[in-house]
């Protein structure tokens, strides 16, 4: 059976929902490096940075602005009520999607980064102090690493990093050494955006809970690409971004266990998050609104729910199977090319992305040449500078896949990488 015949769903039918995939880009492969053009079919392999948005989600945004644009929670009039119901129900959709018990546990944020800062400021600044520690891993995205590092500096708490093995996995023996009775928070990325490693979050949660520490999973790369259930993972917090899962930018979610969110002070103060205000003092709205001060991203929140409905229609098990198939195929083909160093675990045990370097070619040059072939990948440190230091490289190229990508697109990537390697040989 050919690789394409193993697709778990009709990928061509899905692609039809993404008109942007029909775009032409790139330059002239005959004279690489001479700048942008518009004659090459787009091969978009950068969904780990941001995914594309299907027509039903674009329609949900347009429908809001065309039919019921109004502020939420503030008006008695019909438009405001319609907008409020749709925005509030979007929280229910997100809660169901990740197995949370209800909307009380889902705070809409701008993105994963803001969700992490919310917990770091509202919980970390209050609760952490000298003698405490927060445990991260060496493969954290800057969204988590920089946030906890700076909160550590402000509170005097120690920040520890679980080491990564040569194969790109978490060293679980080291994890057990790092997590002790002074640990207050274990914050680890679920699927690494650089190594593709799928981390054993449930195991870490058990370790953390044995020491009465909280667990925060960074789900930016996992929630869009595989079934994620907060109960199964045993996490206390989970963060993810709408724009990496067919939704718009400007919206993300923080899941927090209700009793912990209840016990936390607000992160932002202002309208919408209060119940009663006097000149002397204020009281707070119920969850999750206590954490959603000011006018929220209403259209984006509603469209976030539409995006979840879209990917649920395909089925998260199917999305995962498709990601697995493309990741393994890309890994094997790039590996077979020669002169390519791939980072992270083997192809049959990783999330849907492959970061690599080509011998003698800087990742930025590679990306620029690939652009001439219409192939969009990411080049740089992918917001994991310390991990790149550990790998001994300043930058890498990263191809990442989503539900609309095909094996033909992986072939286009591999062909273009081969051309680039030969050009610099
Ligand atoms: C693992 C991981 N964590 C956090 C983030 C930050 O996401 P956002 O920029 O949407 O806040 C990203 C984005 O690339 C990511 O890959």
Coordinates of C-alpha atoms and ligand atoms in Angstrom, one line a residue:
X1 CA 0.0 0.0 0.0
X2 CA 1.4 3.4 -1.0
X3 CA 1.9 6.0 1.8
X4 CA -0.9 8.2 0.4
X5 CA -3.4 5.3 0.5
X6 CA -2.8 5.1 4.3
X7 CA -4.3 8.6 4.8
X8 CA -6.8 8.3 7.7
X9 CA -9.2 10.7 6.0
X10 CA -9.8 12.5 2.7
X11 CA -6.9 15.0 2.7
X12 CA -7.9 16.4 -0.7
X13 CA -11.4 17.2 0.6
X14 CA -9.8 18.9 3.7
X15 CA -7.5 20.9 1.4
X16 CA -10.4 22.3 -0.5
X17 CA -11.4 24.2 2.7
X18 CA -8.1 26.1 2.7
X19 CA -8.0 28.3 -0.4
X20 CA -4.6 29.7 0.7
X21 CA -3.0 26.3 -0.1
X22 CA -3.7 27.1 -3.8
X23 CA -1.5 30.2 -3.7
X24 CA 1.6 30.5 -5.8
X25 CA 4.8 31.9 -4.2
X26 CA 8.5 31.4 -4.4
X27 CA 11.2 32.5 -6.8
X28 CA 12.9 30.9 -9.7
X29 CA 14.5 27.6 -8.8
X30 CA 16.9 28.2 -11.7
X31 CA 18.3 31.2 -10.0
X32 CA 17.8 30.6 -6.3
X33 CA 18.1 33.4 -3.8
X34 CA 16.8 36.1 -6.1
X35 CA 13.8 36.9 -4.1
X36 CA 10.1 36.4 -4.0
X37 CA 7.9 35.5 -6.9
X38 CA 4.5 34.1 -7.7
X39 CA 5.0 31.2 -10.0
X40 CA 5.5 28.2 -7.7
X41 CA 2.8 26.3 -5.8
X42 CA 3.0 26.8 -2.1
X43 CA 4.1 23.9 0.0
X44 CA 3.3 25.1 3.5
X45 CA 5.3 23.2 6.1
X46 CA 5.2 25.7 9.0
X47 CA 2.0 24.8 10.9
X48 CA 3.9 24.4 14.2
X49 CA 4.4 28.2 13.9
X50 CA 0.9 28.9 12.8
X51 CA -1.7 26.8 11.0
X52 CA -4.0 27.9 8.3
X53 CA -7.6 28.7 8.8
X54 CA -10.4 26.8 6.9
X55 CA -13.4 28.4 5.3
X56 CA -15.9 27.4 8.1
X57 CA -13.7 29.2 10.6
X58 CA -13.3 32.3 8.4
X59 CA -17.1 32.2 8.0
X60 CA -17.6 32.1 11.7
X61 CA -15.6 35.3 12.1
X62 CA -17.4 37.0 9.2
X63 CA -20.8 35.9 10.5
X64 CA -20.1 37.4 13.9
X65 CA -19.1 40.8 12.4
X66 CA -21.9 40.7 9.9
X67 CA -24.7 39.5 12.1
X68 CA -24.2 40.0 15.8
X69 CA -21.2 42.1 16.6
X70 CA -21.6 43.6 20.1
X71 CA -19.8 43.7 23.3
X72 CA -20.3 40.7 25.7
X73 CA -21.7 40.7 29.2
X74 CA -22.5 44.4 29.0
X75 CA -25.8 44.8 27.2
X76 CA -29.4 43.8 27.6
X77 CA -30.0 44.2 23.9
X78 CA -30.3 41.3 21.6
X79 CA -27.0 41.5 19.8
X80 CA -25.1 41.7 23.0
X81 CA -27.0 38.7 24.3
X82 CA -26.3 36.7 21.2
X83 CA -22.6 37.6 21.3
X84 CA -22.4 36.7 25.0
X85 CA -24.0 33.3 24.5
X86 CA -21.8 32.4 21.6
X87 CA -18.6 33.6 23.4
X88 CA -19.5 31.8 26.7
X89 CA -20.5 28.6 24.8
X90 CA -17.1 28.7 23.1
X91 CA -15.6 28.1 26.6
X92 CA -17.8 25.0 26.8
X93 CA -16.6 23.7 23.5
X94 CA -12.9 24.1 24.6
X95 CA -13.7 22.5 27.9
X96 CA -15.3 19.4 26.3
X97 CA -12.4 19.2 23.8
X98 CA -9.8 18.6 26.5
X99 CA -11.9 16.8 29.0
X100 CA -12.2 19.7 31.5
X101 CA -15.2 19.7 33.8
X102 CA -16.7 22.9 32.5
X103 CA -16.3 26.5 31.4
X104 CA -15.1 27.5 35.0
X105 CA -11.8 25.7 34.1
X106 CA -11.2 27.5 30.8
X107 CA -9.8 31.0 30.7
X108 CA -9.5 32.6 27.3
X109 CA -6.1 34.3 26.8
X110 CA -4.3 35.8 23.8
X111 CA -2.2 32.7 23.3
X112 CA -0.1 30.0 25.1
X113 CA 2.4 32.6 26.2
X114 CA -0.2 34.7 28.0
X115 CA -1.7 31.7 29.6
X116 CA 1.7 30.8 31.1
X117 CA 2.3 34.4 32.2
X118 CA -1.1 34.4 33.9
X119 CA -0.2 31.5 36.1
X120 CA 3.3 32.7 36.7
X121 CA 2.1 36.2 37.8
X122 CA -1.2 35.3 39.5
X123 CA 0.1 32.1 41.3
X124 CA 3.9 32.2 41.1
X125 CA 4.5 35.8 42.4
X126 CA 2.1 35.1 45.3
X127 CA 3.2 31.6 46.2
X128 CA 6.9 31.2 45.4
X129 CA 9.8 32.3 47.6
X130 CA 13.4 31.4 48.5
X131 CA 13.8 27.7 49.2
X132 CA 11.1 26.7 46.7
X133 CA 11.8 25.4 43.2
X134 CA 10.1 25.2 39.8
X135 CA 11.1 22.3 37.6
X136 CA 11.2 22.8 33.8
X137 CA 13.0 20.8 31.1
X138 CA 15.8 21.8 28.8
X139 CA 13.4 21.6 25.9
X140 CA 11.0 24.3 27.0
X141 CA 9.9 27.0 24.7
X142 CA 10.8 30.5 25.7
X143 CA 7.2 31.1 26.6
X144 CA 7.7 28.9 29.6
X145 CA 11.4 29.1 30.1
X146 CA 11.8 32.9 30.2
X147 CA 8.6 33.3 32.2
X148 CA 9.5 31.0 35.0
X149 CA 13.2 32.1 34.9
X150 CA 12.1 35.7 35.5
X151 CA 9.5 34.8 38.2
X152 CA 12.3 32.8 39.8
X153 CA 14.5 35.9 39.9
X154 CA 11.7 38.0 41.4
X155 CA 10.7 35.5 44.1
X156 CA 14.0 33.9 44.9
X157 CA 12.7 30.4 43.8
X158 CA 15.2 28.1 42.2
X159 CA 14.5 27.1 38.6
X160 CA 15.7 23.6 37.6
X161 CA 15.9 22.0 34.2
X162 CA 15.4 18.3 33.6
X163 CA 18.1 17.1 31.2
X164 CA 17.5 15.8 27.7
X165 CA 19.1 12.6 26.6
X166 CA 21.2 12.2 23.4
X167 CA 18.1 10.8 21.7
X168 CA 16.1 13.9 22.6
X169 CA 14.0 12.5 25.4
X170 CA 13.5 13.7 28.9
X171 CA 15.9 12.0 31.3
X172 CA 13.3 10.7 33.8
X173 CA 15.9 9.7 36.3
X174 CA 17.1 13.2 36.4
X175 CA 13.4 14.3 36.6
X176 CA 13.1 12.3 39.8
X177 CA 16.2 14.0 41.2
X178 CA 15.0 17.5 40.3
X179 CA 11.5 17.1 41.7
X180 CA 11.6 17.1 45.5
X181 CA 9.5 18.3 48.5
X182 CA 10.5 22.0 47.8
X183 CA 9.1 21.8 44.2
X184 CA 6.0 23.9 43.8
X185 CA 5.5 23.6 40.1
X186 CA 6.6 21.3 37.3
X187 CA 6.1 23.0 33.9
X188 CA 7.0 20.9 30.9
X189 CA 6.2 21.0 27.2
X190 CA 3.9 18.1 26.1
X191 CA 5.3 17.9 22.5
X192 CA 8.6 19.7 21.9
X193 CA 8.3 22.2 19.1
X194 CA 12.0 21.5 18.2
X195 CA 12.7 17.9 18.9
X196 CA 9.2 16.6 18.3
X197 CA 9.5 14.5 21.5
X198 CA 6.2 13.5 23.1
X199 CA 6.9 13.8 26.8
X200 CA 5.5 11.5 29.5
X201 CA 3.3 14.2 31.1
X202 CA 1.2 11.7 33.1
X203 CA 4.4 10.2 34.6
X204 CA 5.7 13.6 35.5
X205 CA 2.3 14.5 37.0
X206 CA 2.5 11.5 39.3
X207 CA 6.0 12.5 40.3
X208 CA 5.0 16.1 41.0
X209 CA 1.9 15.2 42.9
X210 CA 3.9 12.8 45.1
X211 CA 5.6 15.9 46.3
X212 CA 2.5 18.1 46.4
X213 CA 3.7 20.2 43.4
X214 CA 1.4 21.4 40.6
X215 CA 1.9 20.3 37.0
X216 CA 1.6 22.7 34.0
X217 CA 1.7 21.1 30.5
X218 CA 2.5 23.4 27.6
X219 CA 0.1 22.0 25.0
X220 CA 0.9 24.4 22.2
X221 CA 2.0 21.6 19.9
X222 CA 0.0 18.7 21.4
X223 CA -3.5 19.9 21.7
X224 CA -3.8 20.8 17.9
X225 CA -2.4 17.4 16.8
X226 CA -3.5 14.6 19.1
X227 CA -6.3 13.7 21.6
X228 CA -5.5 15.5 24.9
X229 CA -7.5 14.9 28.0
X230 CA -6.6 16.8 31.2
X231 CA -7.9 14.0 33.4
X232 CA -5.8 11.3 31.7
X233 CA -2.7 13.5 31.8
X234 CA -3.4 14.4 35.4
X235 CA -2.3 18.0 34.9
X236 CA -3.3 21.0 37.0
X237 CA -2.8 23.5 34.2
X238 CA -2.6 23.3 30.4
X239 CA -2.1 26.0 27.8
X240 CA -2.6 26.1 24.1
X241 CA -3.1 28.6 21.2
X242 CA -6.0 28.8 18.7
X243 CA -3.8 29.9 15.8
X244 CA -2.0 26.5 15.8
X245 CA -5.2 24.5 15.5
X246 CA -7.1 26.1 12.5
X247 CA -8.3 29.0 14.6
X248 CA -7.5 32.7 14.4
X249 CA -4.6 34.5 16.1
X250 CA -5.3 36.5 19.3
X251 CA -7.0 33.6 21.1
X252 CA -5.7 30.8 23.3
X253 CA -6.8 29.0 26.4
X254 CA -5.6 28.2 29.9
X255 CA -7.1 25.2 31.5
X256 CA -6.7 25.3 35.3
X257 CA -8.2 23.0 37.9
X258 CA -11.2 24.8 39.3
X259 CA -10.1 24.8 43.0
X260 CA -6.7 26.2 42.1
X261 CA -8.1 28.9 39.8
X262 CA -10.6 29.7 42.6
X263 CA -7.7 30.2 45.0
X264 CA -5.7 32.4 42.7
X265 CA -5.8 36.2 42.7
X266 CA -6.7 37.9 39.3
X267 CA -4.0 38.6 36.8
X268 CA -5.5 41.7 35.2
X269 CA -7.9 44.1 36.9
X270 CA -10.6 46.1 35.3
X271 CA -14.1 45.8 33.8
X272 CA -15.9 42.5 33.3
X273 CA -13.9 40.6 35.9
X274 CA -15.5 42.3 39.0
X275 CA -18.7 41.7 40.8
X276 CA -18.9 44.7 43.1
X277 CA -16.7 47.8 43.2
X278 CA -16.6 50.6 45.8
X279 CA -14.0 53.3 46.3
X280 CA -12.4 51.1 48.9
X281 CA -12.4 47.6 47.5
X282 CA -13.6 45.2 44.9
X283 CA -14.9 41.6 44.6
X284 CA -14.4 39.3 41.7
X285 CA -16.6 37.7 39.2
X286 CA -17.1 33.9 39.0
X287 CA -14.7 31.7 37.1
X288 CA -13.5 32.0 34.4
X289 CA -14.5 35.7 34.0
X290 CA -12.4 36.7 37.0
X291 CA -9.4 36.1 34.7
X292 CA -10.8 37.8 31.6
X293 CA -10.6 41.5 32.3
X294 CA -11.8 44.1 29.7
X295 CA -13.4 43.4 26.3
X296 CA -12.2 40.0 25.3
X297 CA -11.3 38.7 21.8
X298 CA -15.0 37.9 21.0
X299 CA -14.9 37.0 17.3
X300 CA -11.7 35.0 17.9
X301 CA -13.1 33.1 20.8
X302 CA -16.2 32.2 18.8
X303 CA -14.0 31.2 15.9
X304 CA -11.8 29.1 18.2
X305 CA -14.8 27.0 19.0
X306 CA -15.5 26.7 15.2
X307 CA -12.0 25.5 14.7
X308 CA -12.3 22.9 17.3
X309 CA -15.6 21.7 15.7
X310 CA -13.8 21.6 12.4
X311 CA -10.9 19.4 13.6
X312 CA -13.2 17.2 15.7
X313 CA -15.2 16.5 12.6
X314 CA -12.0 15.0 11.1
X315 CA -11.4 13.3 14.5
X316 CA -8.4 13.8 16.7
X317 CA -7.3 10.1 16.4
X318 CA -7.3 10.7 12.6
X319 CA -5.3 13.9 12.9
X320 CA -2.8 12.2 15.1
X321 CA -2.5 9.2 12.6
X322 CA -1.9 11.7 9.8
X323 CA 0.7 13.6 11.7
X324 CA 2.5 10.3 12.6
X325 CA 2.5 9.2 9.0
X326 CA 3.9 12.5 7.6
X327 CA 6.5 12.8 10.4
X328 CA 7.8 9.3 9.9
X329 CA 7.8 9.6 6.1
X330 CA 9.7 13.0 6.3
X331 CA 12.2 11.7 8.9
X332 CA 13.0 8.6 6.8
X333 CA 13.3 10.5 3.5
X334 CA 15.5 13.3 5.0
X335 CA 17.6 10.7 6.7
X336 CA 18.1 8.8 3.5
X337 CA 19.2 11.9 1.7
X338 CA 22.6 12.0 3.4
X339 CA 24.3 15.0 4.9
X340 CA 21.2 15.8 7.0
X341 CA 21.3 15.8 10.8
X342 CA 17.9 15.4 12.4
X343 CA 17.2 16.3 16.0
X344 CA 15.0 14.3 18.4
X345 CA 13.6 10.8 18.7
X346 CA 13.2 8.4 15.7
X347 CA 10.6 9.0 13.0
X348 CA 8.0 6.5 14.4
X349 CA 7.9 8.1 17.9
X350 CA 7.5 11.9 17.5
X351 CA 5.0 14.7 16.9
X352 CA 4.4 16.0 13.4
X353 CA 7.6 18.0 12.9
X354 CA 11.2 17.5 12.0
X355 CA 14.0 19.9 12.8
X356 CA 17.3 19.3 11.1
X357 CA 20.5 20.8 9.7
X358 CA 22.1 20.2 6.3
X359 CA 25.9 19.9 6.4
X360 CA 27.5 23.1 5.3
X361 CA 24.3 25.1 4.9
X362 CA 23.0 27.6 7.4
X363 CA 19.4 27.0 8.3
X364 CA 18.5 30.6 7.1
X365 CA 20.1 30.0 3.7
X366 CA 18.3 26.7 3.5
X367 CA 15.0 28.3 4.2
X368 CA 15.6 31.0 1.7
X369 CA 16.5 28.5 -1.0
X370 CA 13.5 26.3 -0.1
X371 CA 11.3 29.4 -0.5
X372 CA 12.4 29.6 -4.1
X373 CA 10.9 26.1 -4.5
X374 CA 7.7 27.3 -2.8
X375 CA 8.5 25.4 0.3
X376 CA 7.8 27.3 3.5
X377 CA 9.6 26.0 6.6
X378 CA 10.9 27.7 9.8
X379 CA 14.6 28.5 10.3
X380 CA 16.1 29.8 13.5
X381 CA 16.1 28.7 17.2
X382 CA 12.3 28.1 17.3
X383 CA 12.2 29.9 20.6
X384 CA 14.4 27.2 22.2
X385 CA 17.8 28.9 22.3
X386 CA 19.1 27.0 25.4
X387 CA 18.1 23.7 23.8
X388 CA 20.0 24.7 20.6
X389 CA 23.0 25.6 22.8
X390 CA 22.8 22.0 24.1
X391 CA 22.6 20.6 20.6
X392 CA 25.6 22.7 19.8
X393 CA 24.0 24.6 16.9
X394 CA 22.8 28.2 16.6
X395 CA 19.9 27.4 14.5
X396 CA 18.0 24.6 12.7
X397 CA 15.5 24.2 9.9
X398 CA 12.1 22.9 10.9
X399 CA 9.4 21.3 8.7
X400 CA 6.0 20.8 10.5
X401 CA 2.9 19.2 9.3
X402 CA -0.8 19.4 9.8
X403 CA -4.0 17.9 8.6
X404 CA -3.9 19.4 5.1
X405 CA -0.3 18.3 4.2
X406 CA 0.5 15.5 1.9
X407 CA 3.4 13.1 1.2
X408 CA 3.8 14.9 -2.2
X409 CA 4.6 18.0 -0.2
X410 CA 7.2 16.1 1.9
X411 CA 8.7 14.9 -1.4
X412 CA 8.9 18.6 -2.5
X413 CA 10.7 19.4 0.7
X414 CA 13.2 16.6 0.4
X415 CA 13.9 17.3 -3.3
X416 CA 14.5 21.0 -2.5
X417 CA 16.7 20.1 0.5
X418 CA 18.8 17.8 -1.8
X419 CA 19.1 20.7 -4.3
X420 CA 20.3 23.1 -1.6
X421 CA 22.8 20.6 -0.2
X422 CA 24.2 20.1 -3.7
X423 CA 24.4 23.8 -4.3
X424 CA 26.6 24.4 -1.3
X425 CA 28.7 21.2 -1.8
Ligands
LIG1 C1 5.8 24.4 22.5 C2 5.3 25.8 22.4 N1 5.0 26.5 23.5 C3 4.6 27.8 23.4 C4 4.5 28.4 22.2 C5 4.0 29.9 22.2 O1 2.8 30.0 21.5 P1 2.2 31.4 21.3 O2 3.2 32.1 20.5 O3 0.9 31.1 20.5 O4 1.9 32.0 22.6 C6 4.8 27.8 21.1 C7 4.7 28.5 19.8 O5 5.5 28.3 18.9 C8 5.2 26.4 21.1 O6 5.6 25.8 20.1

